[in-house]
PDB file of C-alpha atoms and ligand atoms in Angstrom:
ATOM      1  CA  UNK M   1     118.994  73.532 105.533  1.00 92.00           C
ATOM      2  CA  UNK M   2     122.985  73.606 104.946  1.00 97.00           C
ATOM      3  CA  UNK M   3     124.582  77.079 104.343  1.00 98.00           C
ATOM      4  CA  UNK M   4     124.665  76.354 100.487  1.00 98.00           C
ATOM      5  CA  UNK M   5     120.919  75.663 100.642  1.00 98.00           C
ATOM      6  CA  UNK M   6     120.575  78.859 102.403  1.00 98.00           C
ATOM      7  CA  UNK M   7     122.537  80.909 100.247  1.00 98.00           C
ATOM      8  CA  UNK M   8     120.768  79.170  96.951  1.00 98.00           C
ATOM      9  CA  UNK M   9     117.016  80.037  98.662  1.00 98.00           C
ATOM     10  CA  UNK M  10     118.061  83.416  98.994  1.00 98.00           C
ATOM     11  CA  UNK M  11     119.600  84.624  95.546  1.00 98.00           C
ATOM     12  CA  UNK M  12     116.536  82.601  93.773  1.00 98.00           C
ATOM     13  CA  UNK M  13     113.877  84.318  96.109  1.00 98.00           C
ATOM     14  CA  UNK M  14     115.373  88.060  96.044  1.00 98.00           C
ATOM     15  CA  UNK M  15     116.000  87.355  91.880  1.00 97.00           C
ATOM     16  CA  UNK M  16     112.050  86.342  92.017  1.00 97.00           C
ATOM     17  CA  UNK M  17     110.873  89.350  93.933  1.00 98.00           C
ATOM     18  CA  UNK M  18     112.676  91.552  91.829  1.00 97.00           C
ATOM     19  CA  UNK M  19     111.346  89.988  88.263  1.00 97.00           C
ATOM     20  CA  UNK M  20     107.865  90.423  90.252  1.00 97.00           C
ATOM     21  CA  UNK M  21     108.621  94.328  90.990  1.00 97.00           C
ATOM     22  CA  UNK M  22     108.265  93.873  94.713  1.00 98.00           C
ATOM     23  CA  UNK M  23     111.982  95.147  94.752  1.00 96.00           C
ATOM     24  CA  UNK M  24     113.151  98.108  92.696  1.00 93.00           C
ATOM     25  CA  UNK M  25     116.897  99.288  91.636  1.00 93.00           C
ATOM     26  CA  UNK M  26     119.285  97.805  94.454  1.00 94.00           C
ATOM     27  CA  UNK M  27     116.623  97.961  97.271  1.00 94.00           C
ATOM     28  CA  UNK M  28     114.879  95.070  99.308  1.00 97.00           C
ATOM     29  CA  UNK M  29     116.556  92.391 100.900  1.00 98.00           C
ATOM     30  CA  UNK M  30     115.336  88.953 102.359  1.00 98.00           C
ATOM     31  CA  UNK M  31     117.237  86.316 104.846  1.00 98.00           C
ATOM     32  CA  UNK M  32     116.885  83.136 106.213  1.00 98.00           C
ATOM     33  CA  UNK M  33     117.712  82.133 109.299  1.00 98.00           C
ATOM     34  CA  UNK M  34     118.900  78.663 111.257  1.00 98.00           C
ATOM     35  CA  UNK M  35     117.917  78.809 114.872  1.00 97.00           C
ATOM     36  CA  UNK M  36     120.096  76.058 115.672  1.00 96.00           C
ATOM     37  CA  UNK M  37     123.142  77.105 113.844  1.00 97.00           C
ATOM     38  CA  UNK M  38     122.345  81.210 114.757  1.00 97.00           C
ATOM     39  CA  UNK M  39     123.357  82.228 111.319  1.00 98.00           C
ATOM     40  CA  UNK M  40     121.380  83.568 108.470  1.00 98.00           C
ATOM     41  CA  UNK M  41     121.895  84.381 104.828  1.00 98.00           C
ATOM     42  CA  UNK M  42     120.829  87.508 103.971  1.00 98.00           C
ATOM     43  CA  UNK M  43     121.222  89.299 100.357  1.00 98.00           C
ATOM     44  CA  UNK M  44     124.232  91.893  99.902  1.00 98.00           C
ATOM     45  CA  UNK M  45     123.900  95.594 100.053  1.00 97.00           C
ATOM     46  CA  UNK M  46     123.645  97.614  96.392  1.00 95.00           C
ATOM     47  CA  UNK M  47     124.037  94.401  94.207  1.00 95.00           C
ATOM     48  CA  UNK M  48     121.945  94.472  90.693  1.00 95.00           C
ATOM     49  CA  UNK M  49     119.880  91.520  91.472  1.00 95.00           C
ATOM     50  CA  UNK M  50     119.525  91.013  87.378  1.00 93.00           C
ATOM     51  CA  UNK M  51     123.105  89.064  87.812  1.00 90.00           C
ATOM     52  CA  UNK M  52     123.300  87.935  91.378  1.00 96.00           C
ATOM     53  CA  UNK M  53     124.704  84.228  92.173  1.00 97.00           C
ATOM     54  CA  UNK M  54     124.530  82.461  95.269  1.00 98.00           C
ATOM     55  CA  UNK M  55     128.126  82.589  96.059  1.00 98.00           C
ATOM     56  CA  UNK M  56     127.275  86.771  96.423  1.00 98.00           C
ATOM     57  CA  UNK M  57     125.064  86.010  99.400  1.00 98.00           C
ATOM     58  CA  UNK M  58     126.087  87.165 102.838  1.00 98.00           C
ATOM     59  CA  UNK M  59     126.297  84.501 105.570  1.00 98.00           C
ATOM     60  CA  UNK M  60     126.459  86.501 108.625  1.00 98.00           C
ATOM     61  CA  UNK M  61     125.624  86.094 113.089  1.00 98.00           C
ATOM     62  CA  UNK M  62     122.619  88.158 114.445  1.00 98.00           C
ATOM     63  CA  UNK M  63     125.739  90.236 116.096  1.00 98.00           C
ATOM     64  CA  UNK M  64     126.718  90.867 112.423  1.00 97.00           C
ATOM     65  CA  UNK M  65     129.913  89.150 112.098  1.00 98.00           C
ATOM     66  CA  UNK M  66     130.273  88.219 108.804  1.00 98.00           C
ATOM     67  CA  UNK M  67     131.412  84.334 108.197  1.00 98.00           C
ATOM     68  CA  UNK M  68     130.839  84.044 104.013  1.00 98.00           C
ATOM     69  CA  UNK M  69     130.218  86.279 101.461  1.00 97.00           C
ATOM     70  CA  UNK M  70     132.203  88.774  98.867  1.00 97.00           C
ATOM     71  CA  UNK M  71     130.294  91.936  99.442  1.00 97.00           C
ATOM     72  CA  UNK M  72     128.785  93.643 102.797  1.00 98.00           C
ATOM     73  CA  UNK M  73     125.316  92.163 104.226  1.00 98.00           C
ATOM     74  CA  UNK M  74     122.690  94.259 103.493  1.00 98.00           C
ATOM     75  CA  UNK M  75     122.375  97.551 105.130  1.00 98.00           C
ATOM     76  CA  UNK M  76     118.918  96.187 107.054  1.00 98.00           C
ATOM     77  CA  UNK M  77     121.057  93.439 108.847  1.00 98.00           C
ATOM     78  CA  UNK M  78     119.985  94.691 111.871  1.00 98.00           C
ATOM     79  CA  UNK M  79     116.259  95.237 110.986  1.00 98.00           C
ATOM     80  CA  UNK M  80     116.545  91.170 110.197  1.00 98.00           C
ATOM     81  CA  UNK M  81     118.171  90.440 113.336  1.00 98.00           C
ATOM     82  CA  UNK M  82     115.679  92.187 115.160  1.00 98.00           C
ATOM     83  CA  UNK M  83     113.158  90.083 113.780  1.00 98.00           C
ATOM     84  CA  UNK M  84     114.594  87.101 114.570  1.00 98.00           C
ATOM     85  CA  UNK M  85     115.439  87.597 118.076  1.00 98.00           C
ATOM     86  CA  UNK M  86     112.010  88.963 118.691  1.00 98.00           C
ATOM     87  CA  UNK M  87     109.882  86.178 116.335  1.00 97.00           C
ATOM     88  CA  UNK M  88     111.120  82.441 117.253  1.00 97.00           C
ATOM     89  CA  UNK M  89     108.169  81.381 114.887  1.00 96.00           C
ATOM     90  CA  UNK M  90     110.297  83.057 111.970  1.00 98.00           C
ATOM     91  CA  UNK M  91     112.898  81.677 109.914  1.00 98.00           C
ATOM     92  CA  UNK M  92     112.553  84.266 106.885  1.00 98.00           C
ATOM     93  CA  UNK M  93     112.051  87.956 106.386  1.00 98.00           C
ATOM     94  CA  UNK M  94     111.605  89.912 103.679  1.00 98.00           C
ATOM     95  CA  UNK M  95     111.748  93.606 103.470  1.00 98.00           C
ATOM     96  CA  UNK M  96     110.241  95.128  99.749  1.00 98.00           C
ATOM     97  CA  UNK M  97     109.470  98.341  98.193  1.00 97.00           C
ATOM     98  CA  UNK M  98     106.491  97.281  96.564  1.00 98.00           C
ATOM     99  CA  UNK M  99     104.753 100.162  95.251  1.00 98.00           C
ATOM    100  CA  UNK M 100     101.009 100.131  96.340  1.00 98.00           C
ATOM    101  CA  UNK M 101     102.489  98.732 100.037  1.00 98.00           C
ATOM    102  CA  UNK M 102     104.589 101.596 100.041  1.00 98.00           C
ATOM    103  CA  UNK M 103     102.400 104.109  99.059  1.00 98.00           C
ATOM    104  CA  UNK M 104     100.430 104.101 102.559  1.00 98.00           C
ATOM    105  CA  UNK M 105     103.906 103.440 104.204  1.00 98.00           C
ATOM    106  CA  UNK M 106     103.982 106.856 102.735  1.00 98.00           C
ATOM    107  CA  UNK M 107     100.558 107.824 103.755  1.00 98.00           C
ATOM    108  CA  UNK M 108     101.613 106.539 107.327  1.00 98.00           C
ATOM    109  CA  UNK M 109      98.807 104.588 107.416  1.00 98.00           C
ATOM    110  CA  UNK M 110      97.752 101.096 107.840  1.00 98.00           C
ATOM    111  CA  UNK M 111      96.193  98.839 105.186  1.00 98.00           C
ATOM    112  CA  UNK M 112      92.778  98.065 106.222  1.00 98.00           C
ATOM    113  CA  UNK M 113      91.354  94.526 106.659  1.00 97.00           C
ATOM    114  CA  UNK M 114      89.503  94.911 103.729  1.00 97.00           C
ATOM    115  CA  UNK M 115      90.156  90.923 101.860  1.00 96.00           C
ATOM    116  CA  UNK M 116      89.691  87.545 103.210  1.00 94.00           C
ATOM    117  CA  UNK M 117      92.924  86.622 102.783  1.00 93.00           C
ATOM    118  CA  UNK M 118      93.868  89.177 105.419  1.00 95.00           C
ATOM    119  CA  UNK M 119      92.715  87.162 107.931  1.00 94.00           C
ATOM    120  CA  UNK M 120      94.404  83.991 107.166  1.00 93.00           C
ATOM    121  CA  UNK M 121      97.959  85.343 105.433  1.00 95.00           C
ATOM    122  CA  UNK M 122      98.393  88.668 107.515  1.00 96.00           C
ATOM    123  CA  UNK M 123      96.011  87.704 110.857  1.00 93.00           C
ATOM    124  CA  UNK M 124      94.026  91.052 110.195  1.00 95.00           C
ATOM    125  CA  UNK M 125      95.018  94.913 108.737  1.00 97.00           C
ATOM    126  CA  UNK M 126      98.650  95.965 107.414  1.00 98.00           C
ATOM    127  CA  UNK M 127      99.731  97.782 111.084  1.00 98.00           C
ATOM    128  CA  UNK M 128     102.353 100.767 110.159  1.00 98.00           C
ATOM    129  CA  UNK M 129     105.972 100.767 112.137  1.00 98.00           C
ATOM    130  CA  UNK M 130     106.926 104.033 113.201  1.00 98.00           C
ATOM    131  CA  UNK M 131     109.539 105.616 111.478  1.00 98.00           C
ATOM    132  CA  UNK M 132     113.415 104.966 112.160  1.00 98.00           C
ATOM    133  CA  UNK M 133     116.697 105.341 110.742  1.00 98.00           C
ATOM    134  CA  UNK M 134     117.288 103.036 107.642  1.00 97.00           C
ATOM    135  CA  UNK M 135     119.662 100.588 108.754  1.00 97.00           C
ATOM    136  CA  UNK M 136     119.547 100.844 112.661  1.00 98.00           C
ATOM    137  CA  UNK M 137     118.180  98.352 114.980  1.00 97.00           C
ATOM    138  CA  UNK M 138     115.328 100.570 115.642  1.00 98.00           C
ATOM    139  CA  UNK M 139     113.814  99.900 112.078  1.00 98.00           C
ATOM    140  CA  UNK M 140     113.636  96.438 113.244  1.00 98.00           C
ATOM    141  CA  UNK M 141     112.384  97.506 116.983  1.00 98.00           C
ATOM    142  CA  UNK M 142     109.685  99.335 115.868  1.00 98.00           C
ATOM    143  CA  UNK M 143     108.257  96.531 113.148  1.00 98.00           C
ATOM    144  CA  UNK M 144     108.575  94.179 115.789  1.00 98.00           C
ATOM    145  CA  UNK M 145     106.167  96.246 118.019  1.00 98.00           C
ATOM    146  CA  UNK M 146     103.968  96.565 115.036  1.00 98.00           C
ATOM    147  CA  UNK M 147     103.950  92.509 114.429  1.00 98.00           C
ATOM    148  CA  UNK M 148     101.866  92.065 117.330  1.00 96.00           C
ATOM    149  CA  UNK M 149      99.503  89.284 115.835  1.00 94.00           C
ATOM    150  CA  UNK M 150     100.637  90.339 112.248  1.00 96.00           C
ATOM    151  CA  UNK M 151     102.772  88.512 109.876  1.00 97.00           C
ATOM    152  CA  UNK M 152     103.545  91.771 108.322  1.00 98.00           C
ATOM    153  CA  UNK M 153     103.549  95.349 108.739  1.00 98.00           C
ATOM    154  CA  UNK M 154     104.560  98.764 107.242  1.00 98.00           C
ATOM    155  CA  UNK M 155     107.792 101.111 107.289  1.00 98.00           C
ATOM    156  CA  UNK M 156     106.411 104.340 107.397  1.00 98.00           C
ATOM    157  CA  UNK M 157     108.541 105.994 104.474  1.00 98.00           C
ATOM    158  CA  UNK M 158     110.438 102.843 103.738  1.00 98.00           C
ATOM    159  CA  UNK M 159     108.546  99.795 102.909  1.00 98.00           C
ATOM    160  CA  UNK M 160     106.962  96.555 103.459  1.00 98.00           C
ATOM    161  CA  UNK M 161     108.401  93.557 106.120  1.00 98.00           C
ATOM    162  CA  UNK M 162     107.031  90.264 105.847  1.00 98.00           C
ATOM    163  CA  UNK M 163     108.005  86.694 107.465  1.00 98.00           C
ATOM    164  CA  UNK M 164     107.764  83.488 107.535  1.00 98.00           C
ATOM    165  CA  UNK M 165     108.567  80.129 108.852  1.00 98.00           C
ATOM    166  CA  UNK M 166     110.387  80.134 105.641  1.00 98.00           C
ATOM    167  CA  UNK M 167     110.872  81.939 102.120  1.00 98.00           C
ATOM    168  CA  UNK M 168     108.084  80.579 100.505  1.00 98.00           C
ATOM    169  CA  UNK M 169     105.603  81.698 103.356  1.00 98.00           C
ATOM    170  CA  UNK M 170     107.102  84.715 103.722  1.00 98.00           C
ATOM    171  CA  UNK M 171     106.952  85.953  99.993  1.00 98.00           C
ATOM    172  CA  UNK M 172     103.473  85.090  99.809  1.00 98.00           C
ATOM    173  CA  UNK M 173     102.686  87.469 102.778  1.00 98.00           C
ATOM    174  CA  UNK M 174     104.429  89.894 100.908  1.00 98.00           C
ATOM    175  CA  UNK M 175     102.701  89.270  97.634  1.00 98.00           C
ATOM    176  CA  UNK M 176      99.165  89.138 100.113  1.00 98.00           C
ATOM    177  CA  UNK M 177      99.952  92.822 101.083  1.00 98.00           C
ATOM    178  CA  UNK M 178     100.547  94.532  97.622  1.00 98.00           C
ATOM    179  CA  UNK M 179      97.290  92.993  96.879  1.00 98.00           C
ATOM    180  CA  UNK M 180      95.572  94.216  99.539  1.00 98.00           C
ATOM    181  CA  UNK M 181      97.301  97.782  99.131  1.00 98.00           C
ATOM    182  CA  UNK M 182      96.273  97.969  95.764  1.00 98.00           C
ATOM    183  CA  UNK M 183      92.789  96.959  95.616  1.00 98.00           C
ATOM    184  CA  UNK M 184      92.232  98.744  98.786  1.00 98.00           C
ATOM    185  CA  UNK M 185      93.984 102.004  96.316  1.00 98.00           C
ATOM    186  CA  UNK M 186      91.565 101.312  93.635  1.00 98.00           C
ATOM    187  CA  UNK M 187      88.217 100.795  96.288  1.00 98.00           C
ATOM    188  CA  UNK M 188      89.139 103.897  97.665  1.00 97.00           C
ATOM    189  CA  UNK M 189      89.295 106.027  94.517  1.00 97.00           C
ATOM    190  CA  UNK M 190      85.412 104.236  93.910  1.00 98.00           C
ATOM    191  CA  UNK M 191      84.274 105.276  97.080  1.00 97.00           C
ATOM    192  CA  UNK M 192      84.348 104.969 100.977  1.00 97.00           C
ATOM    193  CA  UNK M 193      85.906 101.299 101.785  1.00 97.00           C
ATOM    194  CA  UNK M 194      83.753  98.770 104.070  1.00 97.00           C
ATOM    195  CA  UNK M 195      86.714  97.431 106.520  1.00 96.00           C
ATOM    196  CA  UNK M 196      86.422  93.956 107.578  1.00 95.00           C
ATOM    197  CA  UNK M 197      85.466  93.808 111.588  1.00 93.00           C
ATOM    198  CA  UNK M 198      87.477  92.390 114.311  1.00 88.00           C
ATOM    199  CA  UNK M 199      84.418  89.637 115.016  1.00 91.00           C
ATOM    200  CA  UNK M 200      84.433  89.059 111.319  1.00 93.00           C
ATOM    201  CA  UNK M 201      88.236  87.899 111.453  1.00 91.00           C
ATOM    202  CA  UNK M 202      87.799  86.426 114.802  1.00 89.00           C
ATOM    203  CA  UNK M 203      85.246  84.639 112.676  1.00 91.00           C
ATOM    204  CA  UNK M 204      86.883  83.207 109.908  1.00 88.00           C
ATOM    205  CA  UNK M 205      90.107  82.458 111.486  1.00 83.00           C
ATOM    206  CA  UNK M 206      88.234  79.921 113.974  1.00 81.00           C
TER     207      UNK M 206
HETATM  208  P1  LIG C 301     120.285  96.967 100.705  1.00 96.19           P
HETATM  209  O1  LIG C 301     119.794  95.616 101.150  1.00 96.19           O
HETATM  210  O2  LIG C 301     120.856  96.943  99.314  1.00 96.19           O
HETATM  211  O3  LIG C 301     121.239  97.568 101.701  1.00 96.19           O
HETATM  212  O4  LIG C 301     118.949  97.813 100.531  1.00 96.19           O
HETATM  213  C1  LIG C 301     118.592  98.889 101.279  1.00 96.19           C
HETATM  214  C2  LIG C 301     117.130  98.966 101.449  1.00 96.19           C
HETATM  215  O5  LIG C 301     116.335  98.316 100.836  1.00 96.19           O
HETATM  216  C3  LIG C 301     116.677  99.914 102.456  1.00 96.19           C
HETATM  217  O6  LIG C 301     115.336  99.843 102.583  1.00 96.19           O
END
């Protein structure tokens, strides 16, 4: 992908995630990242993403020099970075505030493997990060840690993180685990949930 292709995937990915309400206000951001090239576009900080063009996107090294872009990178640079040095498989990340996700971020708890789809999008349950500073490496630290197997986790108090090899697979992780937050919401205000077991995913994942 050439920087323009990078900065195009980006603004048309963060516009879709907010029109889907996996991002609210100004929050949530999502990069992508070229290996060879070491530099990733990532969407600015407190930009209404109802008007955003691709020209606004941040091109910026995992150090967090900045080589293109009219506004700051988004505050979770770092988190991103993180992720990247950590992850070779990934070449997007996307960070949301989806509500249902969030909610058990809140909870500081994991989402249980409760759907099929867990096993095959997410490789199992929702793990929860521990908490850290918005905006410090740490956040990114700490969901690396919790990506162990996973192709997402929780921010305890913060959010969602999802990648991808790129923005396509990443947003549909993302979309996999509001799903699986909110029907897991809905089957536990029915009654005590039946998880899915470790042999069970084992299982089905071959
Ligand atoms: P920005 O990407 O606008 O800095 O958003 C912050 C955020 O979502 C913190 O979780």
């Amino acid at each position: 992908m050439t920087v323009p292709q990078m900065k195009e995937a980006v603004c048309r990915w963060a516009r879709q995630c907010y029109e889907e309400k996996l991002f609210a206000g100004t929050s949530g951001n999502l990069s992508v990242y070229d290996k060879e090239a070491g530099v990733m576009a990532i969407t600015p900080t407190s930009v209404a993403y109802e008007a955003i063009t691709p020209e606004d996107m941040s091109v910026i090294r995992l150090d967090g020099t900045v080589l293109e872009g009219p506004y700051r990178p988004s505050s979770e640079w770092r988190m991103h970075a993180a992720v990247y040095e950590a992850k070779p498989e990934a070449g997007a990340v996307i960070h949301t505030h989806s509500p249902y996700a969030t909610a058990f971020a809140v909870n500081n708890r994991n989402i249980p493997a409760i759907l099929i789809e867990m096993a095959f999008f997410l490789g199992g349950d929702v793990p929860l990060a521990k908490f850290a500073v918005p905006g410090t490496r740490e956040v990114g630290t700490e969901a690396v840690k919790a990506l162990a197997g996973r192709t997402g986790c929780l921010l305890a108090n913060h959010g969602v993180l999802a990648l991808g090899k790129d923005l396509e697979q990443a947003h549909l992780r993302a979309v996999y685990i509001e799903d699986a937050a909110k029907i897991c919401s809905i089957a536990m205000s029915n009654g005590p949930i039946v998880a899915i077991s470790q042999e069970q995913i084992d299982a089905m994942r071959g």
